[in-house]
PDB file of C-alpha atoms in Angstrom:
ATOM      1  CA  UNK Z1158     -13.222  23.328 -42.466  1.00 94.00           C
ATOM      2  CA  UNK Z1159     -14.196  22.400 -39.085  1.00 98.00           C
ATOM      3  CA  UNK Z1160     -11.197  21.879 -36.702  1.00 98.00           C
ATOM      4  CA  UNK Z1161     -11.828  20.283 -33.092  1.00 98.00           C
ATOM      5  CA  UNK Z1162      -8.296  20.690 -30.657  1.00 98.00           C
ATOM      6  CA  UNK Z1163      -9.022  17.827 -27.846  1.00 98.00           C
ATOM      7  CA  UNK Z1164      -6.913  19.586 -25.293  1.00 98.00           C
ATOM      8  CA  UNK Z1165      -5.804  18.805 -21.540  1.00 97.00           C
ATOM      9  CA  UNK Z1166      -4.911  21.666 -18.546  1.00 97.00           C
ATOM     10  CA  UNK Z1167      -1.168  21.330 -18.122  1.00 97.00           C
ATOM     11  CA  UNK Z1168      -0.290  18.943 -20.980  1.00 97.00           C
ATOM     12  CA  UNK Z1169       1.618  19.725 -24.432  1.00 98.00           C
ATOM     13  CA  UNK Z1170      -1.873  20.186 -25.828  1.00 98.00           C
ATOM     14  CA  UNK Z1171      -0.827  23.866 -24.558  1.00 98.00           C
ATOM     15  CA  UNK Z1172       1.107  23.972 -27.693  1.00 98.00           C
ATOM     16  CA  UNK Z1173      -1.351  23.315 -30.525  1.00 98.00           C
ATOM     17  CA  UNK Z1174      -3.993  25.934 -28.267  1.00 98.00           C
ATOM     18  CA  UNK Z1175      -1.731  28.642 -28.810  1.00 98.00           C
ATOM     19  CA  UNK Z1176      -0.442  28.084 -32.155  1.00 98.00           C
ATOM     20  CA  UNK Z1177      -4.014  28.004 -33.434  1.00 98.00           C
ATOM     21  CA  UNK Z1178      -5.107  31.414 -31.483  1.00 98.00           C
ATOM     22  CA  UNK Z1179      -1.533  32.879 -33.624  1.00 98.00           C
ATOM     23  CA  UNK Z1180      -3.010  31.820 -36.310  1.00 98.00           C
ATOM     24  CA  UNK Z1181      -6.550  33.674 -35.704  1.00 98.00           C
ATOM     25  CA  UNK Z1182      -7.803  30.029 -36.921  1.00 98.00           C
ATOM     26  CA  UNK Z1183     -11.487  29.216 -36.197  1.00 98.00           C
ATOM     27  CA  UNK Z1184     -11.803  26.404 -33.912  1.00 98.00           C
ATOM     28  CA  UNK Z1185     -13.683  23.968 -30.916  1.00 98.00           C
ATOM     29  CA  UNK Z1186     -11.876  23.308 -27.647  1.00 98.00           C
ATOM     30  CA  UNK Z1187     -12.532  19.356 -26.445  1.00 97.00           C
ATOM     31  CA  UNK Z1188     -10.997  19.659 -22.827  1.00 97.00           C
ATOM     32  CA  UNK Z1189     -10.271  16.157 -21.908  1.00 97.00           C
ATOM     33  CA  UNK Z1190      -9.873  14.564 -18.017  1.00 96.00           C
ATOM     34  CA  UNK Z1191      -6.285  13.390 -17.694  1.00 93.00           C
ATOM     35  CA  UNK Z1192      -6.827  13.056 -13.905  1.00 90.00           C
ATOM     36  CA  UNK Z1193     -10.425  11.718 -14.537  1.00 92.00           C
ATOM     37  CA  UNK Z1194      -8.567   9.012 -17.327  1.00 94.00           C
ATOM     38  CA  UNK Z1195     -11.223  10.569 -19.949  1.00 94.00           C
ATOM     39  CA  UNK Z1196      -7.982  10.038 -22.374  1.00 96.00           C
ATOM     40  CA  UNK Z1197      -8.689   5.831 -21.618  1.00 94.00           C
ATOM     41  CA  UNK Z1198     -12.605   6.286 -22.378  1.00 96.00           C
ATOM     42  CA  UNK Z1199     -13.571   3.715 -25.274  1.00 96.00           C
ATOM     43  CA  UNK Z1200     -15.736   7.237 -27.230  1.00 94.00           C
ATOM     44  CA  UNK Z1201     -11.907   8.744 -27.021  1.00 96.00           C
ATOM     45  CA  UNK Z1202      -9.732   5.804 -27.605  1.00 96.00           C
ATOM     46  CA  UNK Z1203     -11.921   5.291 -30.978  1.00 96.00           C
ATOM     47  CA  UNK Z1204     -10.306   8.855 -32.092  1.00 95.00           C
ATOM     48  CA  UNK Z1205      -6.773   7.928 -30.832  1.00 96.00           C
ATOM     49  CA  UNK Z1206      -6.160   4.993 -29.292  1.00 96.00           C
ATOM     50  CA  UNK Z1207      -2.438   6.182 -28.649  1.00 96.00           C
ATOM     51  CA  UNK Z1208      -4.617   7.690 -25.489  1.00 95.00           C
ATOM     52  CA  UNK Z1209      -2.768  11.103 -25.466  1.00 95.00           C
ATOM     53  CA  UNK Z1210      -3.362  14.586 -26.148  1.00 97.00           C
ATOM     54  CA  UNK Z1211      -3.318  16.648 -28.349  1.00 98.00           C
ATOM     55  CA  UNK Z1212      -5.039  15.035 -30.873  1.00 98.00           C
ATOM     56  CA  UNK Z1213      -6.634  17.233 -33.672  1.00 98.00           C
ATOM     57  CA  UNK Z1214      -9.856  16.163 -35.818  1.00 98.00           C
ATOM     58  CA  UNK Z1215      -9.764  18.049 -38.940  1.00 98.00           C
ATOM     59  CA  UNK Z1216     -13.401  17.321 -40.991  1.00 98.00           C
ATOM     60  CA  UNK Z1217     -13.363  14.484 -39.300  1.00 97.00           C
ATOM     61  CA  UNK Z1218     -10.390  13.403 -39.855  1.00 97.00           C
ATOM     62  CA  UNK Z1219      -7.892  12.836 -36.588  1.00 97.00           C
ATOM     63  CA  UNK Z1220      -3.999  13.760 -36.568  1.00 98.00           C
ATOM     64  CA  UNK Z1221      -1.743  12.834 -33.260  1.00 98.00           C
ATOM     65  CA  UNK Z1222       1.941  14.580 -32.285  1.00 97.00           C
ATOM     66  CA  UNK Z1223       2.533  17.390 -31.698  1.00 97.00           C
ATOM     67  CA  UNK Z1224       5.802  18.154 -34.039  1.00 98.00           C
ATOM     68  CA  UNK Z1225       2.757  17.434 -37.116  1.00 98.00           C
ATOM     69  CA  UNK Z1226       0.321  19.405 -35.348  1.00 98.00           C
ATOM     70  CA  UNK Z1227       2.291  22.201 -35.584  1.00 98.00           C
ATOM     71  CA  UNK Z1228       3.821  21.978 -39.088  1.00 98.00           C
ATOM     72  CA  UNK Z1229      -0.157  21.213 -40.303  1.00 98.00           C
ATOM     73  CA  UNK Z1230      -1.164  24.546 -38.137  1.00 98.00           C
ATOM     74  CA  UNK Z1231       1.619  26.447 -39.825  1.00 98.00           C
ATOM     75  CA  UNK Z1232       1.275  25.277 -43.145  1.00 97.00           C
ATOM     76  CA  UNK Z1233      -2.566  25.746 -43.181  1.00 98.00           C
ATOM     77  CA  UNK Z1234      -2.579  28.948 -41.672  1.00 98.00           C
ATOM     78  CA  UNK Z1235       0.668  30.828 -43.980  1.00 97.00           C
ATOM     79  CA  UNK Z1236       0.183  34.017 -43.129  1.00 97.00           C
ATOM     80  CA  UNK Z1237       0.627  33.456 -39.229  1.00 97.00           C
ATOM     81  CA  UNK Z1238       4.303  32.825 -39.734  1.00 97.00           C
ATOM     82  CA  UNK Z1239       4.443  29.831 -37.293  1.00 98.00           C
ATOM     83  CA  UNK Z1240       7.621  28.685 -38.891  1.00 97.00           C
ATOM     84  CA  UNK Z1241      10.266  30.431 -40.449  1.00 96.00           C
ATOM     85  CA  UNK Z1242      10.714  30.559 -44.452  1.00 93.00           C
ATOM     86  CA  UNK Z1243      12.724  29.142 -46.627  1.00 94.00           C
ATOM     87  CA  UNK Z1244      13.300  25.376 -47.106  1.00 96.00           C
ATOM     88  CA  UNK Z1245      16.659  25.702 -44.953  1.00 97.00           C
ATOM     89  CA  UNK Z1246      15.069  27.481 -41.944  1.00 97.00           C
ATOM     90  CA  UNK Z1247      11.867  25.507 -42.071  1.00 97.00           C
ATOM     91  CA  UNK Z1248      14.137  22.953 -41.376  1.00 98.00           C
ATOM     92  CA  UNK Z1249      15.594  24.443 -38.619  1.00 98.00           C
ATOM     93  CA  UNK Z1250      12.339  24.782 -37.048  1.00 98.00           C
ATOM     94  CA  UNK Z1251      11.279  21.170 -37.322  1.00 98.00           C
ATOM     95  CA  UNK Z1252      14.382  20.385 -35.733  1.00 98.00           C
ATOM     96  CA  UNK Z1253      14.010  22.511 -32.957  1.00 98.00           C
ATOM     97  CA  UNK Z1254      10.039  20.858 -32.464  1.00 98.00           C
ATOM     98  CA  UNK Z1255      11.676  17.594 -32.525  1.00 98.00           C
ATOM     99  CA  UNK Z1256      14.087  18.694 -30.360  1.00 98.00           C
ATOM    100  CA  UNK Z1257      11.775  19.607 -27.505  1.00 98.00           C
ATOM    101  CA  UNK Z1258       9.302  16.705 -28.896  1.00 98.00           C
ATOM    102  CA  UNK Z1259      12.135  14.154 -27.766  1.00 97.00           C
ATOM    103  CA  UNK Z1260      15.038  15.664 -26.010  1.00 97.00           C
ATOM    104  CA  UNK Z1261      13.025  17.717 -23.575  1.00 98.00           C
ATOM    105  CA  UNK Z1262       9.127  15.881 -23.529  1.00 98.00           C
ATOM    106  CA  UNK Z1263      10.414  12.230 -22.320  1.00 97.00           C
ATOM    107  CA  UNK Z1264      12.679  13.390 -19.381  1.00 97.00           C
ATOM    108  CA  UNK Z1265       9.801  15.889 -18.531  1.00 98.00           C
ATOM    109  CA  UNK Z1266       7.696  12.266 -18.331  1.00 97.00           C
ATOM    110  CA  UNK Z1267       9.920  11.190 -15.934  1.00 97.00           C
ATOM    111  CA  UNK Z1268       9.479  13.418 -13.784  1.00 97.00           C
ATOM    112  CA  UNK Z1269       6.017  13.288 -13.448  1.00 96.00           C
ATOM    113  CA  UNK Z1270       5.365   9.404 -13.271  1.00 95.00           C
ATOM    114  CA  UNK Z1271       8.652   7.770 -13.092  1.00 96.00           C
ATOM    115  CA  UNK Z1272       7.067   4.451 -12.226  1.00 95.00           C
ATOM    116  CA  UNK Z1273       5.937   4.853 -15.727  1.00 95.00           C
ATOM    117  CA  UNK Z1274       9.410   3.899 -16.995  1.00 96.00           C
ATOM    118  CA  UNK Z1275      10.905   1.828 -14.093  1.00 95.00           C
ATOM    119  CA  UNK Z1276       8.643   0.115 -11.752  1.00 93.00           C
ATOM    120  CA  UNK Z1277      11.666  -1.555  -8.989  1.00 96.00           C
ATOM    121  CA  UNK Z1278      10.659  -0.211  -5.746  1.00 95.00           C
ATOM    122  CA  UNK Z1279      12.633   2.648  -4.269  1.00 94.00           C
ATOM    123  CA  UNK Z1280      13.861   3.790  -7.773  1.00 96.00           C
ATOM    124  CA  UNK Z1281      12.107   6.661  -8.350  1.00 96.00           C
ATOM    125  CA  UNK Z1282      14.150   9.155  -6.902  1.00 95.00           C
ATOM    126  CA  UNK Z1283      16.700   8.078  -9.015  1.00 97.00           C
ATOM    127  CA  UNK Z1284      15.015   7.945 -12.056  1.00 97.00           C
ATOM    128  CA  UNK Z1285      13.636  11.765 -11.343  1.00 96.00           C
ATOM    129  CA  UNK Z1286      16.996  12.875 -10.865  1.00 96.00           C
ATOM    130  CA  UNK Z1287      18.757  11.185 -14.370  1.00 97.00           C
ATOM    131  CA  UNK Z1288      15.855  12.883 -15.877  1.00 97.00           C
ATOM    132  CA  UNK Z1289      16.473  16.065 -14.357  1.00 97.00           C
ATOM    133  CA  UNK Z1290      20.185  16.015 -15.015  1.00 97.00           C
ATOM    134  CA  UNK Z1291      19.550  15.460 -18.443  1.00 97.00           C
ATOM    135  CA  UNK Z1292      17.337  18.386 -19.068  1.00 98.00           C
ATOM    136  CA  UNK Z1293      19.701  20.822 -16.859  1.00 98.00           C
ATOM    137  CA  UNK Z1294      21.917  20.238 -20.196  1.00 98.00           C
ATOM    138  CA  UNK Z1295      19.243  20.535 -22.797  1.00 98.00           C
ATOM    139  CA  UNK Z1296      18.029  23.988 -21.108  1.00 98.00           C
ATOM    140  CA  UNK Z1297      21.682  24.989 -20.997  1.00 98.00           C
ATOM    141  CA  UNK Z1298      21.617  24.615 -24.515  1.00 98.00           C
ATOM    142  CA  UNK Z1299      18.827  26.456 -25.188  1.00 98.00           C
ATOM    143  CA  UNK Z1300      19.781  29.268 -22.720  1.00 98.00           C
ATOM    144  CA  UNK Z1301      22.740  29.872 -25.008  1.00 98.00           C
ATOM    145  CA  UNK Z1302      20.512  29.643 -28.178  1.00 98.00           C
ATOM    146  CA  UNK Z1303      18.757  32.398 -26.728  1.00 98.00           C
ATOM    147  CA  UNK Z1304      21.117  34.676 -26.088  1.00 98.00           C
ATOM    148  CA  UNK Z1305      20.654  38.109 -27.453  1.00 97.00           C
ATOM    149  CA  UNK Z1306      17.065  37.295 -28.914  1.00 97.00           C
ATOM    150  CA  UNK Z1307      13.613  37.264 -28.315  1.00 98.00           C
ATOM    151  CA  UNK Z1308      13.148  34.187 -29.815  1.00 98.00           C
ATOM    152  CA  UNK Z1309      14.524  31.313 -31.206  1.00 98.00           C
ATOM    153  CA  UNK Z1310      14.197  32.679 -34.548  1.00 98.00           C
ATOM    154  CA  UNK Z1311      13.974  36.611 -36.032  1.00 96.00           C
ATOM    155  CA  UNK Z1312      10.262  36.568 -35.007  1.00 97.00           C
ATOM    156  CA  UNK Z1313       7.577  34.072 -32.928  1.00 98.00           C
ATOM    157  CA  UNK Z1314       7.059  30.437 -34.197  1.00 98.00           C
ATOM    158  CA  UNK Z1315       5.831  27.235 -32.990  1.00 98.00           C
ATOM    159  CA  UNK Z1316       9.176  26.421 -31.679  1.00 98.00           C
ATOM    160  CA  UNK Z1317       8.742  29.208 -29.012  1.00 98.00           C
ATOM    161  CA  UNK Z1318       5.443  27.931 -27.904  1.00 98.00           C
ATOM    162  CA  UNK Z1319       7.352  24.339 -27.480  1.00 98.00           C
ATOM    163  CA  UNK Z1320       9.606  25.736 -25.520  1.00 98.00           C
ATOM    164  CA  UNK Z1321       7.130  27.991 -23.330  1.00 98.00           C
ATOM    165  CA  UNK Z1322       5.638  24.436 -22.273  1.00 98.00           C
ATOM    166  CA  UNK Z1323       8.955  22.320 -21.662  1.00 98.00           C
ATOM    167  CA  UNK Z1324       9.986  25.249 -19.772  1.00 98.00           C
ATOM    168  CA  UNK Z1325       6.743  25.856 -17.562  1.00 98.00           C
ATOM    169  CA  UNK Z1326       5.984  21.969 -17.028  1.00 98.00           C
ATOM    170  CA  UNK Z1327       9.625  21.512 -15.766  1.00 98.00           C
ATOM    171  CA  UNK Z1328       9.394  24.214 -13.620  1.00 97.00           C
ATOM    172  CA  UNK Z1329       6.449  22.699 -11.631  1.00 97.00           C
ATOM    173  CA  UNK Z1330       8.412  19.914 -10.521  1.00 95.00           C
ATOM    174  CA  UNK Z1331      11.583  20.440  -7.842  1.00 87.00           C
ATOM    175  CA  UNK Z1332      14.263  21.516 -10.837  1.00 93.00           C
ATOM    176  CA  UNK Z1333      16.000  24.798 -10.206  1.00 95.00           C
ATOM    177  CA  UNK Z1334      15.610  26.702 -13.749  1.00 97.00           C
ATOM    178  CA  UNK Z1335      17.235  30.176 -12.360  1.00 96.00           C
ATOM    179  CA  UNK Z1336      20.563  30.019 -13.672  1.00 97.00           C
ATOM    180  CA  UNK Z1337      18.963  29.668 -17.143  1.00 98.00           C
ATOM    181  CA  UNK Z1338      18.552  33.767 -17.587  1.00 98.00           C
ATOM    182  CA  UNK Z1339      17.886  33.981 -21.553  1.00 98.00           C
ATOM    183  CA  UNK Z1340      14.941  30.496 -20.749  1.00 98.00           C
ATOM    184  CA  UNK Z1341      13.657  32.588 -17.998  1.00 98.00           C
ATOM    185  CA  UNK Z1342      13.390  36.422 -20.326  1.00 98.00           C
ATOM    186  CA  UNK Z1343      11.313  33.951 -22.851  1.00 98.00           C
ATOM    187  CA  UNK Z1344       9.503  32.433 -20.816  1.00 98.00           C
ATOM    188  CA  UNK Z1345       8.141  35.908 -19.134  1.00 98.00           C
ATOM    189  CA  UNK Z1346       8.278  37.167 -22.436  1.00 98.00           C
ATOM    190  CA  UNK Z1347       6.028  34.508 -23.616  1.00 98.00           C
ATOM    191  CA  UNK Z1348       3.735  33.965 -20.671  1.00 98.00           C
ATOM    192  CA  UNK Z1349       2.546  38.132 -21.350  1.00 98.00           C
ATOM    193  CA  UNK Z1350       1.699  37.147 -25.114  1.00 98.00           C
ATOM    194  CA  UNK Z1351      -2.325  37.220 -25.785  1.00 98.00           C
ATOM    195  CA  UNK Z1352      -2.147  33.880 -27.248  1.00 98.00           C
ATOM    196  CA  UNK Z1353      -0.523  32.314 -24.171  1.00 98.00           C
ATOM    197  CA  UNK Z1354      -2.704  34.375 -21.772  1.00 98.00           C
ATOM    198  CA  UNK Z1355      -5.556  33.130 -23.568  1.00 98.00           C
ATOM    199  CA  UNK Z1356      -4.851  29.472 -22.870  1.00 98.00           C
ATOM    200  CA  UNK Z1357      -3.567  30.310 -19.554  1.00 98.00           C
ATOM    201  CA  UNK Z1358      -7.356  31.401 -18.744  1.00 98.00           C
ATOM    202  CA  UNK Z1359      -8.582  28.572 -20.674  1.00 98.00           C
ATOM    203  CA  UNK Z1360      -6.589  25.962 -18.575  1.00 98.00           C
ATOM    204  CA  UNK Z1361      -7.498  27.753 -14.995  1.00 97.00           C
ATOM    205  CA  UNK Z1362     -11.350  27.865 -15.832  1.00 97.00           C
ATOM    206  CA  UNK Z1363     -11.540  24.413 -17.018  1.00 97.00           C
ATOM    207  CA  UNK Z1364      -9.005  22.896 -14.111  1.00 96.00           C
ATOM    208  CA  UNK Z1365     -11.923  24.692 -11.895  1.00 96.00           C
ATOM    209  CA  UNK Z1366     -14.542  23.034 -14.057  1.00 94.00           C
ATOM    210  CA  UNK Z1367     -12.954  19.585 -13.387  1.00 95.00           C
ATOM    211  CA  UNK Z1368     -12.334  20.493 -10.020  1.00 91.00           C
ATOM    212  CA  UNK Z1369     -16.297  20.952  -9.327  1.00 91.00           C
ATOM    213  CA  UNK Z1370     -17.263  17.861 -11.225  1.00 83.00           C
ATOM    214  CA  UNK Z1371     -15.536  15.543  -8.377  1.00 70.00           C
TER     215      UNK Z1371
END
């Protein structure tokens, strides 16, 4: 089985990266140019012309979204425990993917290119700050999910490497996340697991790699 992650510094394609190093799986890094608009090349767009990342080729074979990224990832690899067992908590897990997948991902969007979903003049600001408002009460959420626990469930899944990303994009733009203590302890918790620190080194040698190239 040959598997091929087409992955971007920064982007959710952090999520997939890590998940597959959890899962000891044996696979090929394609970093792609989201700065450099590799993601609109016609040699890309032919694999997913939804233009995004992560996209994963499996024997040639391409799957988009994160949310089935994951559940393929944890499904092919068993033994990694990506997602808790038992039909009920499975569920539970999806839920929490699509949680962060829609709840947390599009407001996160916003942030970063709000002209992206309103183009009036002069309403960016305001279209930053619905967005952040919005997540202030998702992360609130979450904060009080967290309490008491290492993770969202008994042990590490792909929900917690969801969350590591929602948590560490939003954080890059002007949000305050301090007041979310139990967010903060997993994200720390997370950002010190080999997995993560593998990507982590991954993304800093290829954004220098990039950097070079222009």
């Amino acid at each position: 089985m040959k598997v091929t992650l087409y992955y971007a510094p920064i982007a959710c394609s952090l999520v997939p990266f890590v998940s597959l190093n959890e899962a000891q799986a044996d696979f090929e890094i394609s970093p792609i140019n989201i700065r450099g608009k590799e993601q609109m090349s016609p040699d890309y767009l032919k694999l997913n012309p939804k233009h995004k990342v992560p996209l994963l080729i499996v024997d040639g074979e391409p799957l988009t979204e994160n949310v089935a990224i994951q559940y393929w990832i944890s499904k092919t690899f068993p033994d990694a425990n990506l997602l808790p067992s038992g039909t009920w908590q499975e569920a539970q897990g999806l839920s929490l993917l699509s949680w962060f997948a829609s709840g947390f991902h599009p407001h996160i969007s916003r942030c970063n290119a709000p002209t992206g979903f309103c183009d009036v003049p002069g309403t960016e600001d305001n279209v930053r700050n619905l967005a952040k408002k919005t997540l202030m009460s998702s992360f609130q959420i979450a904060d009080d999910m967290l309490a008491g626990q290492d993770f969202f469930f008994d042990h590490f899944t792909t929900a917690d490497a969801y969350f590591f990303w929602c948590f560490r994009r939003t954080g890059m733009f002007d949000v305050d996340l301090s007041g979310f203590k139990n967010c903060q302890a997993h994200f720390e918790r997370l950002s010190e697991r080999p997995s993560v620190q593998k990507v982590l080194t991954f993304e800093k040698e290829t954004l220098a790699k990039f950097k070079a190239r222009n």
